[in-house]
Amino acid sequence: MKIVDVRVRFFRYRPPNPLVSSIGRRRFRLLCLVELTAASGQVGVGESWVNFPSWVAAERHATITEGIAPLLVGRDAADVIGTQQRLWADLAPIGRQGGIAGAVSQALSGVDLALWDLLGKDRGLPVYRMLGGGRQRVPVYASGLGPQLDENRVHTLMARGIGAFKIKVGFGHAEDYTQVARLRQLVGDGGRIMVDANQGWQTPNEALLAIRKLAPLGLEWVEEPLPADDWEGMAYVTSRSPVPISAGENLYGRAAFARWAHRRAFNIAQPDLTKVGGFTEAWAIAQMMPAYGLAWAPHFLGGAVGLAATCHLFALVPGGIAVELDSNPNALRDGIAALPFPAAVEDGHIVLPDTPGWGLTLREDLLTVHEVPWQEAWREADPPADSPSQK
Ligand SMILES: [Mg+2]
């Protein structure tokens, strides 16, 4: 099963309202798909994170077509783990040298997901079943709420059986408290609430002050209270916080998670399959965290392919908390596949289909509506463009 072609494609969707977090706002959603074609004609599809900032689309196109494709064409697609390790060994040093270590990891993630999809399709099995997983139903929690709480959206999510909700914070103590308190009122004492600061506090003391003000509202975790590379600060906050600390969406590779786990820089690890190095890396991390006495919950905020792959990992490895399901409208997640999977939720769970690979039947007619050339993927037709300064 030789790989004969590598293709990278970009898709764009403009939601009704911009998405806002403590690091900025985004006016549209992007999706980057990596398609690997085998000599048999079978195509495997993976997703690479390009959610924010949108200009990473230009880098991603270059990294995959110039950096990865020449190493991939001609390799045996069935040698998934060997290929992932080879690419990681060859490209991680180049990524560090070029100051794009994380970007290379995100690009490799798309390739890794496409390799697993291809193998599953070749074997005629869903990936999680091919690897020995048994669970078909995976629990989800709703994310992407706030900073201004949309009460109708919370009611809609609760009607779908979802009982856990994550809201953005990092907009000032008073505003954060007001919004989280409204959410507590809506979901009642039994509802589970997480908050995401998106690296919004700069020092451990600032973070601890903010966390202690919110803690009485009953939080399951506080996500990324500090800059994502400040492991010392995170270890300090984790050791003193009254609420469990989570992080990991901006860590790359299993070695980084091992270092953070060893230093107790979080309580809950959050690998993102489209960033961390793919299914292969996230699988290793999910298996490794319990050995440190730590929990894991996969991070995800992208399109249909990455969400499906995340569900497969959760179905394969017991012990995760829940899969993250972005509650914002996104046609690149909900409107490009023939089946409602993966975004359909029944009684708070996503049910995995028995179809091979990631279980998706992507519809070319729906994809074409959103497809843009890479040169235009990150350009905004009408300002303001995505920008960290657009708070
Ligand atoms: Mg987050």
Short mmCIF file of C-alpha atoms and ligand atoms in Angstrom, two decimals:
data_model
loop_
_atom_site.label_atom_id
_atom_site.label_comp_id
_atom_site.label_asym_id
_atom_site.label_seq_id
_atom_site.Cartn_x
_atom_site.Cartn_y
_atom_site.Cartn_z
CA MET A 1 0.00 0.00 0.00
CA LYS A 2 2.41 2.66 -1.26
CA ILE A 3 1.58 6.34 -0.85
CA VAL A 4 1.47 7.95 -4.29
CA ASP A 5 0.05 11.41 -3.62
CA VAL A 6 -0.15 14.00 -0.82
CA ARG A 7 -2.69 16.79 -1.07
CA VAL A 8 -3.45 19.65 1.32
CA ARG A 9 -6.73 21.55 1.06
CA PHE A 10 -8.24 24.53 2.89
CA PHE A 11 -11.86 25.34 3.67
CA ARG A 12 -13.42 28.43 5.18
CA TYR A 13 -16.67 29.13 6.99
CA ARG A 14 -17.96 32.40 8.36
CA PRO A 15 -20.11 31.92 11.49
CA PRO A 16 -22.90 34.37 12.35
CA ASN A 17 -20.83 35.83 15.19
CA PRO A 18 -17.06 36.09 15.75
CA LEU A 19 -15.48 33.73 18.28
CA VAL A 20 -13.91 35.54 21.20
CA SER A 21 -11.32 34.34 23.70
CA SER A 22 -8.82 36.10 25.92
CA ILE A 23 -6.19 35.91 23.13
CA GLY A 24 -8.29 37.49 20.40
CA ARG A 25 -11.25 37.10 18.10
CA ARG A 26 -11.73 35.13 14.92
CA ARG A 27 -14.13 36.16 12.19
CA PHE A 28 -14.14 32.87 10.32
CA ARG A 29 -13.26 29.24 10.81
CA LEU A 30 -10.67 27.40 8.76
CA LEU A 31 -10.18 23.72 8.08
CA CYS A 32 -7.04 22.10 6.70
CA LEU A 33 -7.42 18.57 5.34
CA VAL A 34 -4.51 16.33 4.37
CA GLU A 35 -5.40 13.68 1.80
CA LEU A 36 -3.06 10.73 1.23
CA THR A 37 -3.71 8.55 -1.80
CA ALA A 38 -2.45 4.96 -1.90
CA ALA A 39 -1.52 3.09 -5.06
CA SER A 40 -4.84 1.23 -4.71
CA GLY A 41 -6.66 4.54 -5.16
CA GLN A 42 -7.85 4.51 -1.54
CA VAL A 43 -7.71 7.96 0.12
CA GLY A 44 -7.06 8.63 3.82
CA VAL A 45 -8.04 12.01 5.27
CA GLY A 46 -6.50 13.82 8.24
CA GLU A 47 -6.94 17.26 9.78
CA SER A 48 -4.25 19.74 10.81
CA TRP A 49 -5.04 22.60 13.21
CA VAL A 50 -5.36 26.00 11.51
CA ASN A 51 -8.06 27.40 13.75
CA PHE A 52 -6.22 30.47 14.95
CA PRO A 53 -4.50 32.60 13.82
CA SER A 54 -5.71 32.16 10.25
CA TRP A 55 -2.39 33.11 8.64
CA VAL A 56 -0.94 29.74 9.67
CA ALA A 57 -2.66 28.41 6.52
CA ALA A 58 0.21 29.82 4.43
CA GLU A 59 2.82 28.12 6.63
CA ARG A 60 0.87 24.85 6.74
CA HIS A 61 0.66 24.61 2.98
CA ALA A 62 4.41 25.15 2.69
CA THR A 63 5.33 22.73 5.50
CA ILE A 64 3.23 19.89 4.09
CA THR A 65 4.00 20.32 0.40
CA GLU A 66 7.68 21.26 0.74
CA GLY A 67 8.71 19.61 4.00
CA ILE A 68 6.62 16.47 4.40
CA ALA A 69 5.32 15.27 1.02
CA PRO A 70 8.77 14.45 -0.44
CA LEU A 71 9.48 12.22 2.60
CA LEU A 72 6.09 10.54 2.41
CA VAL A 73 5.58 9.60 -1.24
CA GLY A 74 6.70 6.03 -1.83
CA ARG A 75 6.43 4.93 1.81
CA ASP A 76 4.26 1.99 2.87
CA ALA A 77 1.02 3.52 4.21
CA ALA A 78 0.43 0.47 6.43
CA ASP A 79 3.57 1.30 8.44
CA VAL A 80 1.75 4.04 10.34
CA ILE A 81 3.76 4.19 13.54
CA GLY A 82 7.07 3.72 11.74
CA THR A 83 6.21 6.54 9.35
CA GLN A 84 5.08 8.86 12.14
CA GLN A 85 8.30 8.23 14.09
CA ARG A 86 10.47 8.69 10.97
CA LEU A 87 8.79 11.97 10.04
CA TRP A 88 8.98 13.21 13.63
CA ALA A 89 12.70 12.34 13.85
CA ASP A 90 13.47 14.02 10.52
CA LEU A 91 11.33 17.14 10.88
CA ALA A 92 11.28 18.02 14.60
CA PRO A 93 14.90 19.34 14.53
CA ILE A 94 14.08 21.35 11.39
CA GLY A 95 11.01 22.75 13.12
CA ARG A 96 13.10 23.88 16.09
CA GLN A 97 15.75 25.34 13.78
CA GLY A 98 13.12 27.27 11.85
CA GLY A 99 11.25 28.44 14.92
CA ILE A 100 8.18 26.45 13.82
CA ALA A 101 8.38 23.39 16.08
CA GLY A 102 4.69 23.54 16.94
CA ALA A 103 3.66 24.19 13.35
CA VAL A 104 5.60 21.14 12.16
CA SER A 105 3.89 19.06 14.85
CA GLN A 106 0.50 20.34 13.69
CA ALA A 107 1.33 19.47 10.08
CA LEU A 108 2.53 15.99 11.07
CA SER A 109 -0.73 15.54 12.99
CA GLY A 110 -2.72 15.90 9.77
CA VAL A 111 -0.53 13.32 8.05
CA ASP A 112 -0.76 10.89 10.99
CA LEU A 113 -4.56 11.12 11.07
CA ALA A 114 -4.71 10.50 7.31
CA LEU A 115 -2.47 7.41 7.68
CA TRP A 116 -4.76 5.86 10.32
CA ASP A 117 -7.86 6.63 8.24
CA LEU A 118 -6.22 5.01 5.22
CA LEU A 119 -5.28 1.87 7.17
CA GLY A 120 -8.76 1.55 8.66
CA LYS A 121 -10.34 1.86 5.22
CA ASP A 122 -7.88 -0.69 3.80
CA ARG A 123 -8.75 -3.16 6.58
CA GLY A 124 -12.47 -2.36 6.43
CA LEU A 125 -12.61 -1.44 10.14
CA PRO A 126 -13.23 1.65 12.25
CA VAL A 127 -9.83 2.76 13.63
CA TYR A 128 -10.76 2.29 17.28
CA ARG A 129 -11.96 -1.24 16.62
CA MET A 130 -8.96 -2.09 14.46
CA LEU A 131 -6.71 -1.20 17.41
CA GLY A 132 -8.68 -3.11 20.05
CA GLY A 133 -11.13 -0.55 21.43
CA GLY A 134 -14.60 -1.60 22.45
CA ARG A 135 -16.63 1.46 23.38
CA GLN A 136 -18.95 2.89 20.76
CA ARG A 137 -20.48 5.74 22.81
CA VAL A 138 -18.26 8.58 24.02
CA PRO A 139 -19.38 11.28 26.47
CA VAL A 140 -18.96 14.92 25.46
CA TYR A 141 -18.77 18.26 27.21
CA ALA A 142 -19.75 21.50 25.52
CA SER A 143 -17.08 24.18 25.03
CA GLY A 144 -16.88 27.51 23.25
CA LEU A 145 -19.29 29.27 25.61
CA GLY A 146 -18.81 32.92 26.51
CA PRO A 147 -17.38 35.30 27.30
CA GLN A 148 -20.98 36.60 27.03
CA LEU A 149 -23.12 33.63 27.95
CA ASP A 150 -25.77 32.63 25.39
CA GLU A 151 -28.52 31.20 27.60
CA ASN A 152 -30.50 29.74 24.69
CA ARG A 153 -27.49 27.79 23.61
CA VAL A 154 -27.05 26.32 27.10
CA HIS A 155 -30.70 25.24 27.16
CA THR A 156 -30.32 23.61 23.73
CA LEU A 157 -27.21 21.72 24.89
CA MET A 158 -28.93 20.55 28.06
CA ALA A 159 -31.85 19.28 25.97
CA ARG A 160 -29.34 17.10 24.10
CA GLY A 161 -28.35 15.49 27.41
CA ILE A 162 -25.11 17.42 27.85
CA GLY A 163 -24.33 18.11 31.50
CA ALA A 164 -20.84 19.66 31.37
CA PHE A 165 -19.99 23.13 30.03
CA LYS A 166 -16.80 25.12 29.50
CA ILE A 167 -16.86 28.91 29.42
CA LYS A 168 -14.21 31.48 28.50
CA VAL A 169 -12.71 33.61 31.28
CA GLY A 170 -9.82 36.08 31.55
CA PHE A 171 -11.86 39.24 30.98
CA GLY A 172 -11.55 40.72 34.47
CA HIS A 173 -12.61 39.33 37.86
CA ALA A 174 -16.04 40.95 37.99
CA GLU A 175 -17.02 40.04 34.42
CA ASP A 176 -15.71 36.48 34.78
CA TYR A 177 -17.63 35.97 38.02
CA THR A 178 -20.85 37.37 36.56
CA GLN A 179 -20.77 35.07 33.52
CA VAL A 180 -19.77 31.90 35.39
CA ALA A 181 -22.41 32.61 38.06
CA ARG A 182 -25.06 32.90 35.31
CA LEU A 183 -23.92 29.56 33.93
CA ARG A 184 -24.12 27.98 37.42
CA GLN A 185 -27.64 29.30 37.78
CA LEU A 186 -28.64 27.81 34.43
CA VAL A 187 -27.15 24.35 34.93
CA GLY A 188 -28.00 23.99 38.63
CA ASP A 189 -25.97 22.35 41.37
CA GLY A 190 -25.62 19.11 39.40
CA GLY A 191 -24.19 20.73 36.27
CA ARG A 192 -20.46 20.49 35.66
CA ILE A 193 -18.60 23.71 34.83
CA MET A 194 -15.08 24.20 33.50
CA VAL A 195 -13.44 27.55 32.73
CA ASP A 196 -10.82 28.32 30.07
CA ALA A 197 -8.49 31.30 30.57
CA ASN A 198 -6.63 30.74 27.27
CA GLN A 199 -3.32 31.86 28.88
CA GLY A 200 -5.09 35.01 30.05
CA TRP A 201 -3.30 35.59 33.35
CA GLN A 202 0.37 36.52 33.34
CA THR A 203 1.71 35.55 36.77
CA PRO A 204 0.97 32.71 39.22
CA ASN A 205 -0.31 35.14 41.84
CA GLU A 206 -2.64 36.82 39.35
CA ALA A 207 -3.94 33.41 38.27
CA LEU A 208 -4.43 32.15 41.84
CA LEU A 209 -6.31 35.32 42.80
CA ALA A 210 -8.67 34.89 39.86
CA ILE A 211 -9.14 31.16 40.47
CA ARG A 212 -9.93 31.67 44.18
CA LYS A 213 -12.64 34.19 43.29
CA LEU A 214 -14.29 31.73 40.88
CA ALA A 215 -13.77 28.55 42.91
CA PRO A 216 -16.90 28.95 45.13
CA LEU A 217 -19.01 28.60 41.97
CA GLY A 218 -17.97 24.94 41.80
CA LEU A 219 -15.48 24.34 38.98
CA GLU A 220 -14.30 21.01 37.58
CA TRP A 221 -11.12 22.51 36.13
CA VAL A 222 -9.38 25.77 35.18
CA GLU A 223 -7.74 25.56 31.76
CA GLU A 224 -4.50 27.30 30.73
CA PRO A 225 -4.38 29.91 33.49
CA LEU A 226 -0.85 30.98 32.42
CA PRO A 227 1.24 31.29 29.22
CA ALA A 228 1.34 27.80 27.73
CA ASP A 229 5.14 27.45 27.97
CA ASP A 230 5.42 28.52 31.64
CA TRP A 231 5.71 25.08 33.24
CA GLU A 232 7.24 26.50 36.44
CA GLY A 233 4.35 28.89 36.93
CA MET A 234 1.85 26.16 36.10
CA ALA A 235 3.46 23.79 38.62
CA TYR A 236 3.22 26.53 41.27
CA VAL A 237 -0.43 27.26 40.47
CA THR A 238 -1.32 23.55 40.29
CA SER A 239 0.17 22.95 43.73
CA ARG A 240 -1.86 25.76 45.32
CA SER A 241 -5.09 25.99 43.33
CA PRO A 242 -8.35 24.94 45.00
CA VAL A 243 -9.52 23.76 41.55
CA PRO A 244 -7.77 21.16 39.30
CA ILE A 245 -5.64 22.72 36.55
CA SER A 246 -5.74 21.53 32.94
CA ALA A 247 -3.45 22.26 29.97
CA GLY A 248 -1.91 20.66 26.93
CA GLU A 249 -3.52 22.06 23.78
CA ASN A 250 -0.28 23.97 23.18
CA LEU A 251 2.17 21.18 24.02
CA TYR A 252 3.78 19.15 21.27
CA GLY A 253 4.80 15.51 21.43
CA ARG A 254 4.64 12.91 24.19
CA ALA A 255 7.97 14.02 25.68
CA ALA A 256 6.54 17.44 26.54
CA PHE A 257 3.59 15.82 28.31
CA ALA A 258 5.96 13.52 30.22
CA ARG A 259 8.02 16.52 31.38
CA TRP A 260 4.94 18.47 32.48
CA ALA A 261 3.49 15.42 34.20
CA HIS A 262 6.76 14.76 35.99
CA ARG A 263 6.78 18.37 37.26
CA ARG A 264 3.10 18.23 38.21
CA ALA A 265 2.43 21.26 36.00
CA PHE A 266 -1.20 20.20 35.49
CA ASN A 267 -3.78 17.80 36.92
CA ILE A 268 -5.51 17.09 33.60
CA ALA A 269 -3.66 16.62 30.31
CA GLN A 270 -5.37 17.92 27.17
CA PRO A 271 -3.63 16.68 24.02
CA ASP A 272 -5.13 17.89 20.74
CA LEU A 273 -4.95 15.23 18.02
CA THR A 274 -4.61 17.85 15.27
CA LYS A 275 -1.67 19.56 17.01
CA VAL A 276 0.24 17.21 19.30
CA GLY A 277 1.56 14.86 16.60
CA GLY A 278 -1.64 13.06 15.65
CA PHE A 279 -3.52 10.06 16.92
CA THR A 280 -0.23 8.24 17.51
CA GLU A 281 1.10 10.85 19.98
CA ALA A 282 -2.25 11.41 21.70
CA TRP A 283 -2.67 7.64 22.11
CA ALA A 284 0.69 7.40 23.85
CA ILE A 285 -0.15 10.38 26.09
CA ALA A 286 -3.58 9.01 27.04
CA GLN A 287 -1.97 5.75 28.10
CA MET A 288 0.88 7.49 29.93
CA MET A 289 -1.05 9.99 32.09
CA PRO A 290 -2.60 7.46 34.54
CA ALA A 291 0.93 6.19 35.25
CA TYR A 292 1.61 9.68 36.67
CA GLY A 293 -1.65 9.63 38.59
CA LEU A 294 -3.05 12.27 36.24
CA ALA A 295 -6.25 12.52 34.21
CA TRP A 296 -6.70 13.32 30.51
CA ALA A 297 -9.39 14.92 28.40
CA PRO A 298 -8.72 15.50 24.69
CA HIS A 299 -8.80 19.10 23.45
CA PHE A 300 -10.51 19.86 20.16
CA LEU A 301 -12.01 22.87 18.41
CA GLY A 302 -11.79 22.13 14.69
CA GLY A 303 -13.64 20.29 11.94
CA ALA A 304 -15.32 16.93 11.31
CA VAL A 305 -12.23 14.80 10.70
CA GLY A 306 -10.38 15.83 13.85
CA LEU A 307 -13.50 15.45 15.98
CA ALA A 308 -14.12 11.95 14.64
CA ALA A 309 -10.50 10.95 15.30
CA THR A 310 -10.75 12.36 18.84
CA CYS A 311 -13.85 10.22 19.47
CA HIS A 312 -11.94 7.15 18.24
CA LEU A 313 -9.10 7.79 20.69
CA PHE A 314 -11.58 8.20 23.52
CA ALA A 315 -13.30 4.95 22.53
CA LEU A 316 -9.96 3.15 22.36
CA VAL A 317 -8.36 4.23 25.65
CA PRO A 318 -10.52 3.96 28.79
CA GLY A 319 -10.20 6.57 31.52
CA GLY A 320 -10.62 9.89 29.71
CA ILE A 321 -12.96 12.49 31.20
CA ALA A 322 -14.94 13.50 28.10
CA VAL A 323 -14.50 14.65 24.49
CA GLU A 324 -14.61 18.41 23.88
CA LEU A 325 -17.43 19.45 21.57
CA ASP A 326 -17.34 23.08 20.42
CA SER A 327 -20.86 24.46 20.80
CA ASN A 328 -20.36 27.18 18.18
CA PRO A 329 -21.89 26.67 14.73
CA ASN A 330 -19.31 25.33 12.27
CA ALA A 331 -20.33 23.97 8.88
CA LEU A 332 -16.83 22.51 8.49
CA ARG A 333 -17.66 20.17 11.36
CA ASP A 334 -21.41 19.64 10.94
CA GLY A 335 -22.03 20.06 7.22
CA ILE A 336 -19.40 18.22 5.17
CA ALA A 337 -20.15 14.53 5.82
CA ALA A 338 -22.97 12.31 4.62
CA LEU A 339 -23.81 11.15 8.16
CA PRO A 340 -24.59 13.50 11.05
CA PHE A 341 -21.62 11.86 12.83
CA PRO A 342 -19.49 13.13 14.47
CA ALA A 343 -21.39 16.20 15.67
CA ALA A 344 -24.67 14.41 16.46
CA VAL A 345 -25.17 13.99 20.20
CA GLU A 346 -27.59 11.54 21.79
CA ASP A 347 -28.12 11.71 25.53
CA GLY A 348 -24.80 13.53 26.02
CA HIS A 349 -22.83 11.05 23.90
CA ILE A 350 -21.48 10.74 20.36
CA VAL A 351 -22.10 7.31 18.90
CA LEU A 352 -19.38 5.98 16.60
CA PRO A 353 -20.58 4.35 13.39
CA ASP A 354 -19.28 0.99 12.11
CA THR A 355 -17.91 2.52 8.90
CA PRO A 356 -14.15 2.06 8.24
CA GLY A 357 -11.39 4.53 9.08
CA TRP A 358 -12.70 7.54 11.00
CA GLY A 359 -16.20 6.52 9.91
CA LEU A 360 -16.76 9.65 7.85
CA THR A 361 -18.18 9.83 4.36
CA LEU A 362 -17.07 13.29 3.29
CA ARG A 363 -19.22 14.77 0.56
CA GLU A 364 -17.23 16.50 -2.14
CA ASP A 365 -20.21 18.65 -3.14
CA LEU A 366 -20.45 20.04 0.41
CA LEU A 367 -16.69 20.50 0.73
CA THR A 368 -16.44 22.37 -2.57
CA VAL A 369 -18.78 25.07 -1.30
CA HIS A 370 -16.23 26.03 1.36
CA GLU A 371 -12.93 25.33 -0.41
CA VAL A 372 -10.48 28.20 -0.93
CA PRO A 373 -6.97 28.28 -2.42
CA TRP A 374 -4.29 28.38 0.26
CA GLN A 375 -3.24 31.87 -0.87
CA GLU A 376 -6.71 33.13 0.05
CA ALA A 377 -7.48 30.91 3.04
CA TRP A 378 -6.29 33.45 5.56
CA ARG A 379 -7.30 36.68 3.87
CA GLU A 380 -10.30 38.52 5.21
CA ALA A 381 -12.62 39.99 2.56
CA ASP A 382 -13.78 42.73 4.88
CA PRO A 383 -11.66 44.02 7.79
CA PRO A 384 -11.01 43.57 10.64
CA ALA A 385 -8.91 40.49 9.95
CA ASP A 386 -7.99 37.96 12.61
CA SER A 387 -5.54 39.70 14.83
CA PRO A 388 -4.31 39.31 18.38
CA SER A 389 -4.93 43.04 18.80
CA GLN A 390 -8.66 42.64 18.04
CA LYS A 391 -9.75 41.81 21.58
MG MG B 1 -8.52 25.82 25.79
#
